[in-house]
PDB file of C-alpha atoms in Angstrom:
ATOM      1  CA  UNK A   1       0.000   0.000   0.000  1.00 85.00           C
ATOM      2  CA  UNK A   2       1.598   3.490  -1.193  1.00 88.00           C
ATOM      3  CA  UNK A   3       0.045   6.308   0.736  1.00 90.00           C
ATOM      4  CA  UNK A   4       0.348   9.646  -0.653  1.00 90.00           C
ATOM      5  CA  UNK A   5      -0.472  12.866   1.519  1.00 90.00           C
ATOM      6  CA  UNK A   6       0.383  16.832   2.261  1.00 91.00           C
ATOM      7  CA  UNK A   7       3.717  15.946   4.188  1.00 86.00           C
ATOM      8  CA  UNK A   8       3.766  19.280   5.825  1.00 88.00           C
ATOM      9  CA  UNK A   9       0.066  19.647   6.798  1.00 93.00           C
ATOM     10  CA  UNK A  10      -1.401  15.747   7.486  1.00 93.00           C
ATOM     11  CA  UNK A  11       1.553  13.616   8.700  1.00 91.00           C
ATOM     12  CA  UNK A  12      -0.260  13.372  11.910  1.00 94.00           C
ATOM     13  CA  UNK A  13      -2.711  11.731  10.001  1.00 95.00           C
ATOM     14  CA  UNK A  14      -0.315   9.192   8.575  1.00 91.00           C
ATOM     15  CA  UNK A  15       1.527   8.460  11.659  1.00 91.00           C
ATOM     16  CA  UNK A  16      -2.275   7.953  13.535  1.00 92.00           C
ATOM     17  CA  UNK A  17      -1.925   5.217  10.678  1.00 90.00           C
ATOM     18  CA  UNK A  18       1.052   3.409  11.408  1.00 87.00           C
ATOM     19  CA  UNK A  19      -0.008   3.207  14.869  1.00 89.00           C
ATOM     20  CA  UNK A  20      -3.317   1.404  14.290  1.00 87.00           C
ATOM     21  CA  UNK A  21      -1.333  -1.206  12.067  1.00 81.00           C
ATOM     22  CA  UNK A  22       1.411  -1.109  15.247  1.00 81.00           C
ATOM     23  CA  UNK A  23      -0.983  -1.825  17.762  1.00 79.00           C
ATOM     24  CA  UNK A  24      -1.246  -5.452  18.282  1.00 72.00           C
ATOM     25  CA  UNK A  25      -5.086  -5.021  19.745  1.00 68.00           C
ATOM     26  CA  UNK A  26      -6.384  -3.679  16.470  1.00 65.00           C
ATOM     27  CA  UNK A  27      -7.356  -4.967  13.355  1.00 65.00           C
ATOM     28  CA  UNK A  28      -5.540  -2.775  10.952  1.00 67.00           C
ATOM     29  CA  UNK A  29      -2.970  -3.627   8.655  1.00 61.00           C
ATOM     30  CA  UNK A  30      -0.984  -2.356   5.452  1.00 65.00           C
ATOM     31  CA  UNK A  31       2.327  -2.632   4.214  1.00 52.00           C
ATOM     32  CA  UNK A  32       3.541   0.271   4.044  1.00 58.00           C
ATOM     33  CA  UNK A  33       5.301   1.203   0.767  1.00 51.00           C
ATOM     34  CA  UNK A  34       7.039   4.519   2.383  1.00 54.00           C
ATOM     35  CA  UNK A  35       8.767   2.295   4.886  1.00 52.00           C
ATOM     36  CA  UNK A  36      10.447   0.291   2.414  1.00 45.00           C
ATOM     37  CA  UNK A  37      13.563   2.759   1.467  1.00 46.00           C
ATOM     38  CA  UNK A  38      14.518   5.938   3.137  1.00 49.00           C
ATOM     39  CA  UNK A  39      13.982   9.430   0.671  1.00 48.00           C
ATOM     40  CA  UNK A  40      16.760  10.876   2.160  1.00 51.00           C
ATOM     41  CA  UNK A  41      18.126  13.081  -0.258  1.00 48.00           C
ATOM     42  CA  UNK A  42      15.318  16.079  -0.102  1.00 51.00           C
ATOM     43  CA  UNK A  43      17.308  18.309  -2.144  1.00 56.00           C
ATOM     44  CA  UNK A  44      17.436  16.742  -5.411  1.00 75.00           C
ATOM     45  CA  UNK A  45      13.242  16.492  -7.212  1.00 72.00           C
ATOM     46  CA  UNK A  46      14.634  13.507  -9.286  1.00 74.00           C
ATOM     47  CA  UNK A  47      16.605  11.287  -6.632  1.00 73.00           C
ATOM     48  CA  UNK A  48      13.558  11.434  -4.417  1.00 71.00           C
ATOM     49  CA  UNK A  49      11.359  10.480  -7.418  1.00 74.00           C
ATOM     50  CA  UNK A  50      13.605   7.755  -8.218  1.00 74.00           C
ATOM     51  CA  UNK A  51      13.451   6.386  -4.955  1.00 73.00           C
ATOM     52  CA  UNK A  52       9.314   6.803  -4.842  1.00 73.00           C
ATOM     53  CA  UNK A  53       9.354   4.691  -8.018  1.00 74.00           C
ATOM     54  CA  UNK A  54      10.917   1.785  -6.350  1.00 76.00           C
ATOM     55  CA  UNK A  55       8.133   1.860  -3.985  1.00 77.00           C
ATOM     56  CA  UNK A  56       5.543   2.132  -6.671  1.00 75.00           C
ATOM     57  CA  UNK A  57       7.162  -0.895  -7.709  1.00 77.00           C
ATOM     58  CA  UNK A  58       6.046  -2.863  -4.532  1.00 78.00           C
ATOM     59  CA  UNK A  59       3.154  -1.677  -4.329  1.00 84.00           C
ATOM     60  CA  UNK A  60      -0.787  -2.827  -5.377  1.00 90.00           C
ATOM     61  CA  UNK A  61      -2.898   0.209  -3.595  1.00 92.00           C
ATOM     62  CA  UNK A  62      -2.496   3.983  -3.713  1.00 94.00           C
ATOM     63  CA  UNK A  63      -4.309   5.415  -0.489  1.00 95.00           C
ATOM     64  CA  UNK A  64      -4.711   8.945  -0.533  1.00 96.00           C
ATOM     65  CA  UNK A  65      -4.944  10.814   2.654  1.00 96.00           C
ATOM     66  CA  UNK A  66      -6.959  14.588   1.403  1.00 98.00           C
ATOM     67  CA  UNK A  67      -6.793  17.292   3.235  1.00 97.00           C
ATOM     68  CA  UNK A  68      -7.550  20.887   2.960  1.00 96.00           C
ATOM     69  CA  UNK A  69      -4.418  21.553   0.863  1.00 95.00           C
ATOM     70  CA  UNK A  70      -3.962  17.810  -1.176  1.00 94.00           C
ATOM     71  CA  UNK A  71      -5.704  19.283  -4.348  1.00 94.00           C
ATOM     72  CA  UNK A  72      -2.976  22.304  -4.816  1.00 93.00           C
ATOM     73  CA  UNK A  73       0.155  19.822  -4.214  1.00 88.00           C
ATOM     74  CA  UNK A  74       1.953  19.600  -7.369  1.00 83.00           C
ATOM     75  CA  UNK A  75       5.694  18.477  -7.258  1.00 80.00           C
ATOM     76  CA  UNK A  76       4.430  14.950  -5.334  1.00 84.00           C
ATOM     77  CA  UNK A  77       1.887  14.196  -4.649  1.00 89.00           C
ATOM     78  CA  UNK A  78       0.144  14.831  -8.073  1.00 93.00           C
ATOM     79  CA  UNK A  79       2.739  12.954  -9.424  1.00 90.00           C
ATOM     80  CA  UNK A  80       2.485  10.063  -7.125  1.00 90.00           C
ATOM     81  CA  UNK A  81      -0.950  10.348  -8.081  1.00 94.00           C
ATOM     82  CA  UNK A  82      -0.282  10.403 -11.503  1.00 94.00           C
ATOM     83  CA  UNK A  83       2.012   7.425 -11.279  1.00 92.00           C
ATOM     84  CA  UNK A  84      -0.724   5.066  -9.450  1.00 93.00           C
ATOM     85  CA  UNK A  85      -3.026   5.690 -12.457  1.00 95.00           C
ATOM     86  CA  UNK A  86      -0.137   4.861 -15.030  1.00 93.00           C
ATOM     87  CA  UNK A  87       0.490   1.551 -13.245  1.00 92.00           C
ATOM     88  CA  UNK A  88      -3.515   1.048 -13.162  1.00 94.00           C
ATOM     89  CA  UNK A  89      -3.270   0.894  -9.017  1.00 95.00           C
ATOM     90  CA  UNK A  90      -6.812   0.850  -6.712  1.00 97.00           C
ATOM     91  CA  UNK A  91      -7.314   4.345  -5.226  1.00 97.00           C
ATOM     92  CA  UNK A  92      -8.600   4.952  -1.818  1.00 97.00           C
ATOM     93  CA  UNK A  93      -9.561   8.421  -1.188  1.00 98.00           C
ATOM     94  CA  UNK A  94      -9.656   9.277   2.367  1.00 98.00           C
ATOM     95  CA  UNK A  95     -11.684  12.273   3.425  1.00 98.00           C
ATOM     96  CA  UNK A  96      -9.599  13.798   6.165  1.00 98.00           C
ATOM     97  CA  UNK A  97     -12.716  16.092   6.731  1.00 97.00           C
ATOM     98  CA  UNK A  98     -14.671  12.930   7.006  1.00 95.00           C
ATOM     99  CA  UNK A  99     -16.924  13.144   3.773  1.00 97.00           C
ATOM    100  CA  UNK A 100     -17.993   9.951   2.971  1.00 97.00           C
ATOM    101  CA  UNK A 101     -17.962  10.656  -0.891  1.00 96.00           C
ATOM    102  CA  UNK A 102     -15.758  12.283  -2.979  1.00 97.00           C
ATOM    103  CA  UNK A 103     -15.859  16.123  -2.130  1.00 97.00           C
ATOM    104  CA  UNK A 104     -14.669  19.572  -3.624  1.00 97.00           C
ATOM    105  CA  UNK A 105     -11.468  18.650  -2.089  1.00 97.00           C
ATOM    106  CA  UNK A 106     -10.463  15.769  -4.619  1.00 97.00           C
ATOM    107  CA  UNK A 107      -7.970  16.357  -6.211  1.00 97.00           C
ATOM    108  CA  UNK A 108      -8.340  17.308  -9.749  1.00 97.00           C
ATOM    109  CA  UNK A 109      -5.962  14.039 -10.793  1.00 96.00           C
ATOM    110  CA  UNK A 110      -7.746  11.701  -9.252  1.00 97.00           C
ATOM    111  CA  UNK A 111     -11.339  13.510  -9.588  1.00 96.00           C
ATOM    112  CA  UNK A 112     -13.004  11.531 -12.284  1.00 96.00           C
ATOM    113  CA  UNK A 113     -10.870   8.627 -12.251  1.00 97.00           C
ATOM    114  CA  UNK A 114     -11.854   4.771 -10.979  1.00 97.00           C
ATOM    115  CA  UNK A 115     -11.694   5.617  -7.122  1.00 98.00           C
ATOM    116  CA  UNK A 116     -13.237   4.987  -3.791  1.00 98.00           C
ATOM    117  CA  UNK A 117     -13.715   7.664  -0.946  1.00 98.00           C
ATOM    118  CA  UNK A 118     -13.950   7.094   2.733  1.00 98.00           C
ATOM    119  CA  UNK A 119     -14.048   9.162   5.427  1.00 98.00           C
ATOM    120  CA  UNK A 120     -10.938   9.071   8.134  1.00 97.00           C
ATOM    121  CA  UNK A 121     -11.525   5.631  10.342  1.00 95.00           C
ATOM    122  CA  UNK A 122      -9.745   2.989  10.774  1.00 92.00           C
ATOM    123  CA  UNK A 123     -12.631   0.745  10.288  1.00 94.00           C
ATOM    124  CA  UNK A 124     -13.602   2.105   7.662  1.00 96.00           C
ATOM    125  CA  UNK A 125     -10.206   2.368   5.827  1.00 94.00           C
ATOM    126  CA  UNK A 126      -9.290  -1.466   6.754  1.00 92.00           C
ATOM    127  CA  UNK A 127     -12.230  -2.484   5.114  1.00 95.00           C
ATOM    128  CA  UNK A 128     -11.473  -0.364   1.881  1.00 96.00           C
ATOM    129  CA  UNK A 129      -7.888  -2.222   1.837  1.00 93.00           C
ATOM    130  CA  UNK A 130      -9.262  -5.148   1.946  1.00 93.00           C
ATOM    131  CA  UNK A 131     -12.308  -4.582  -0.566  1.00 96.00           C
ATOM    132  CA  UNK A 132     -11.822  -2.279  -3.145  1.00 97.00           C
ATOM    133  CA  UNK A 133      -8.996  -3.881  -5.183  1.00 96.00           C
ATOM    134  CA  UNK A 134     -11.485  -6.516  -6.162  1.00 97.00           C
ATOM    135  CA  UNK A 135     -14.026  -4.119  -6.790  1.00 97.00           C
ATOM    136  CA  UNK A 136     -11.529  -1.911  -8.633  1.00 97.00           C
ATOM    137  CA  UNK A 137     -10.486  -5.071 -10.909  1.00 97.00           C
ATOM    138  CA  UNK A 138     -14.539  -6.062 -11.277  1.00 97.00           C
ATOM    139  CA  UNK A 139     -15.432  -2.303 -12.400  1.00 97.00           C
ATOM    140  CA  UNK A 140     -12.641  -1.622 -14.783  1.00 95.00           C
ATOM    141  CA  UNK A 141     -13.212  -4.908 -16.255  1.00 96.00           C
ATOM    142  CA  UNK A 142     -16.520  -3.479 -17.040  1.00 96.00           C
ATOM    143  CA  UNK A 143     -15.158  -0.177 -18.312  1.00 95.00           C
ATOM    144  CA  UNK A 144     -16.338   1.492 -14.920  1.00 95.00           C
ATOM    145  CA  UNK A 145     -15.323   5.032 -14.102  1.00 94.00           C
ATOM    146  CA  UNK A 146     -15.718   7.774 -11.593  1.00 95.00           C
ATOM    147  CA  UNK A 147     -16.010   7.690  -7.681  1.00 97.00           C
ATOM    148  CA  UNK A 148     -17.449   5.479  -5.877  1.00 98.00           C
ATOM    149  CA  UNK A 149     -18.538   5.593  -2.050  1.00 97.00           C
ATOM    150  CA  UNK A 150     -19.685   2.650   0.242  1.00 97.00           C
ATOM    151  CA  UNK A 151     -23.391   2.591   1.269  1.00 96.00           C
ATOM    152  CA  UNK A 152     -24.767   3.174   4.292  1.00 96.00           C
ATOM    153  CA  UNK A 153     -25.378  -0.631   5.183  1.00 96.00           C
ATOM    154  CA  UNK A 154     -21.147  -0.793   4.824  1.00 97.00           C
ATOM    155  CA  UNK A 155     -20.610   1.824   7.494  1.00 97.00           C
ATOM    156  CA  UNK A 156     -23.775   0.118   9.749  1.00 96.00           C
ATOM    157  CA  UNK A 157     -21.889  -3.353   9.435  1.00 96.00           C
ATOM    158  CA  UNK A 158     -18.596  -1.864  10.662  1.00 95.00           C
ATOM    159  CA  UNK A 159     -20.626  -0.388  14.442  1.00 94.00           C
ATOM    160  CA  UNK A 160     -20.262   2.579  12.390  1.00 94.00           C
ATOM    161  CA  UNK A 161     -22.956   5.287  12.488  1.00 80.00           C
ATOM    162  CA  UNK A 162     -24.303   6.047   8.503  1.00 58.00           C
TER     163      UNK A 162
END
């Protein structure tokens, strides 16, 4: 799983991540394609880039964490985006603000592509890892675009209000 977000504004987000899948009491896993190499050389666009592809390279799911600024983030993560939809990866858009559909803050890359939004849950994001690359596979099969968003019923068979 390659999760793309505003480094500067949402790592607490991310991090709030890792610990769920850390924490041996809850049901939340991912592997992690930004732990798989260190990016370590922040001054050079194209060595960091380089090193992004290799984890593109191991990975099968593009989550994307949106927040208030993800849309008007150009150097990364709309390339990262970008990249996911040239290797035909699942999206997962995750609502940061909650929204349980896509919202005015989707990014323009990923706004009328093959995608599914959630709100911010671990519940609810588990069971989007573990879902929506079959779905992903079934509706592009089909020739299937646009967002998509679970139904109430999904969030009510999680214990989560709809």
């Amino acid at each position: 799983t390659y999760i793309c977000f505003d480094g500067h504004t949402d790592m607490n987000y991310y991090l709030l991540m890792k610990a769920w899948k850390d924490n041996e009491n809850q049901e939340f896993n991912f592997s992690n394609a930004h732990d798989i190499n260190s990016a370590n050389d922040s001054s050079q666009e194209e060595s960091i880039k380089r090193q992004l592809r290799e984890r593109f390279a191991n990975s099968k799911l593009l989550v994307v964490l949106i927040g208030e600024k993800t849309k008007y983030l150009t150097k990364f993560v709309k390339w990262e985006m970008e990249v996911a939809l040239r290797l035909d990866l699942p999206i997962i858009g995750v609502n940061l603000n909650k929204a349980k559909g896509r919202d005015d803050l989707c990014p323009p890359t990923i706004r009328d592509e093959l995608a599914i939004y959630v709100p911010f849950g671990q519940k609810i994001i588990a069971h989007a890892i573990d879902n929506w690359p079959a779905s992903h596979a079934k509706h592009k099969a089909e020739g299937k675009t646009g967002a998509y968003h679970y139904p109430d019923s999904v969030y009510q068979s999680l214990g989560l209000t709809a």
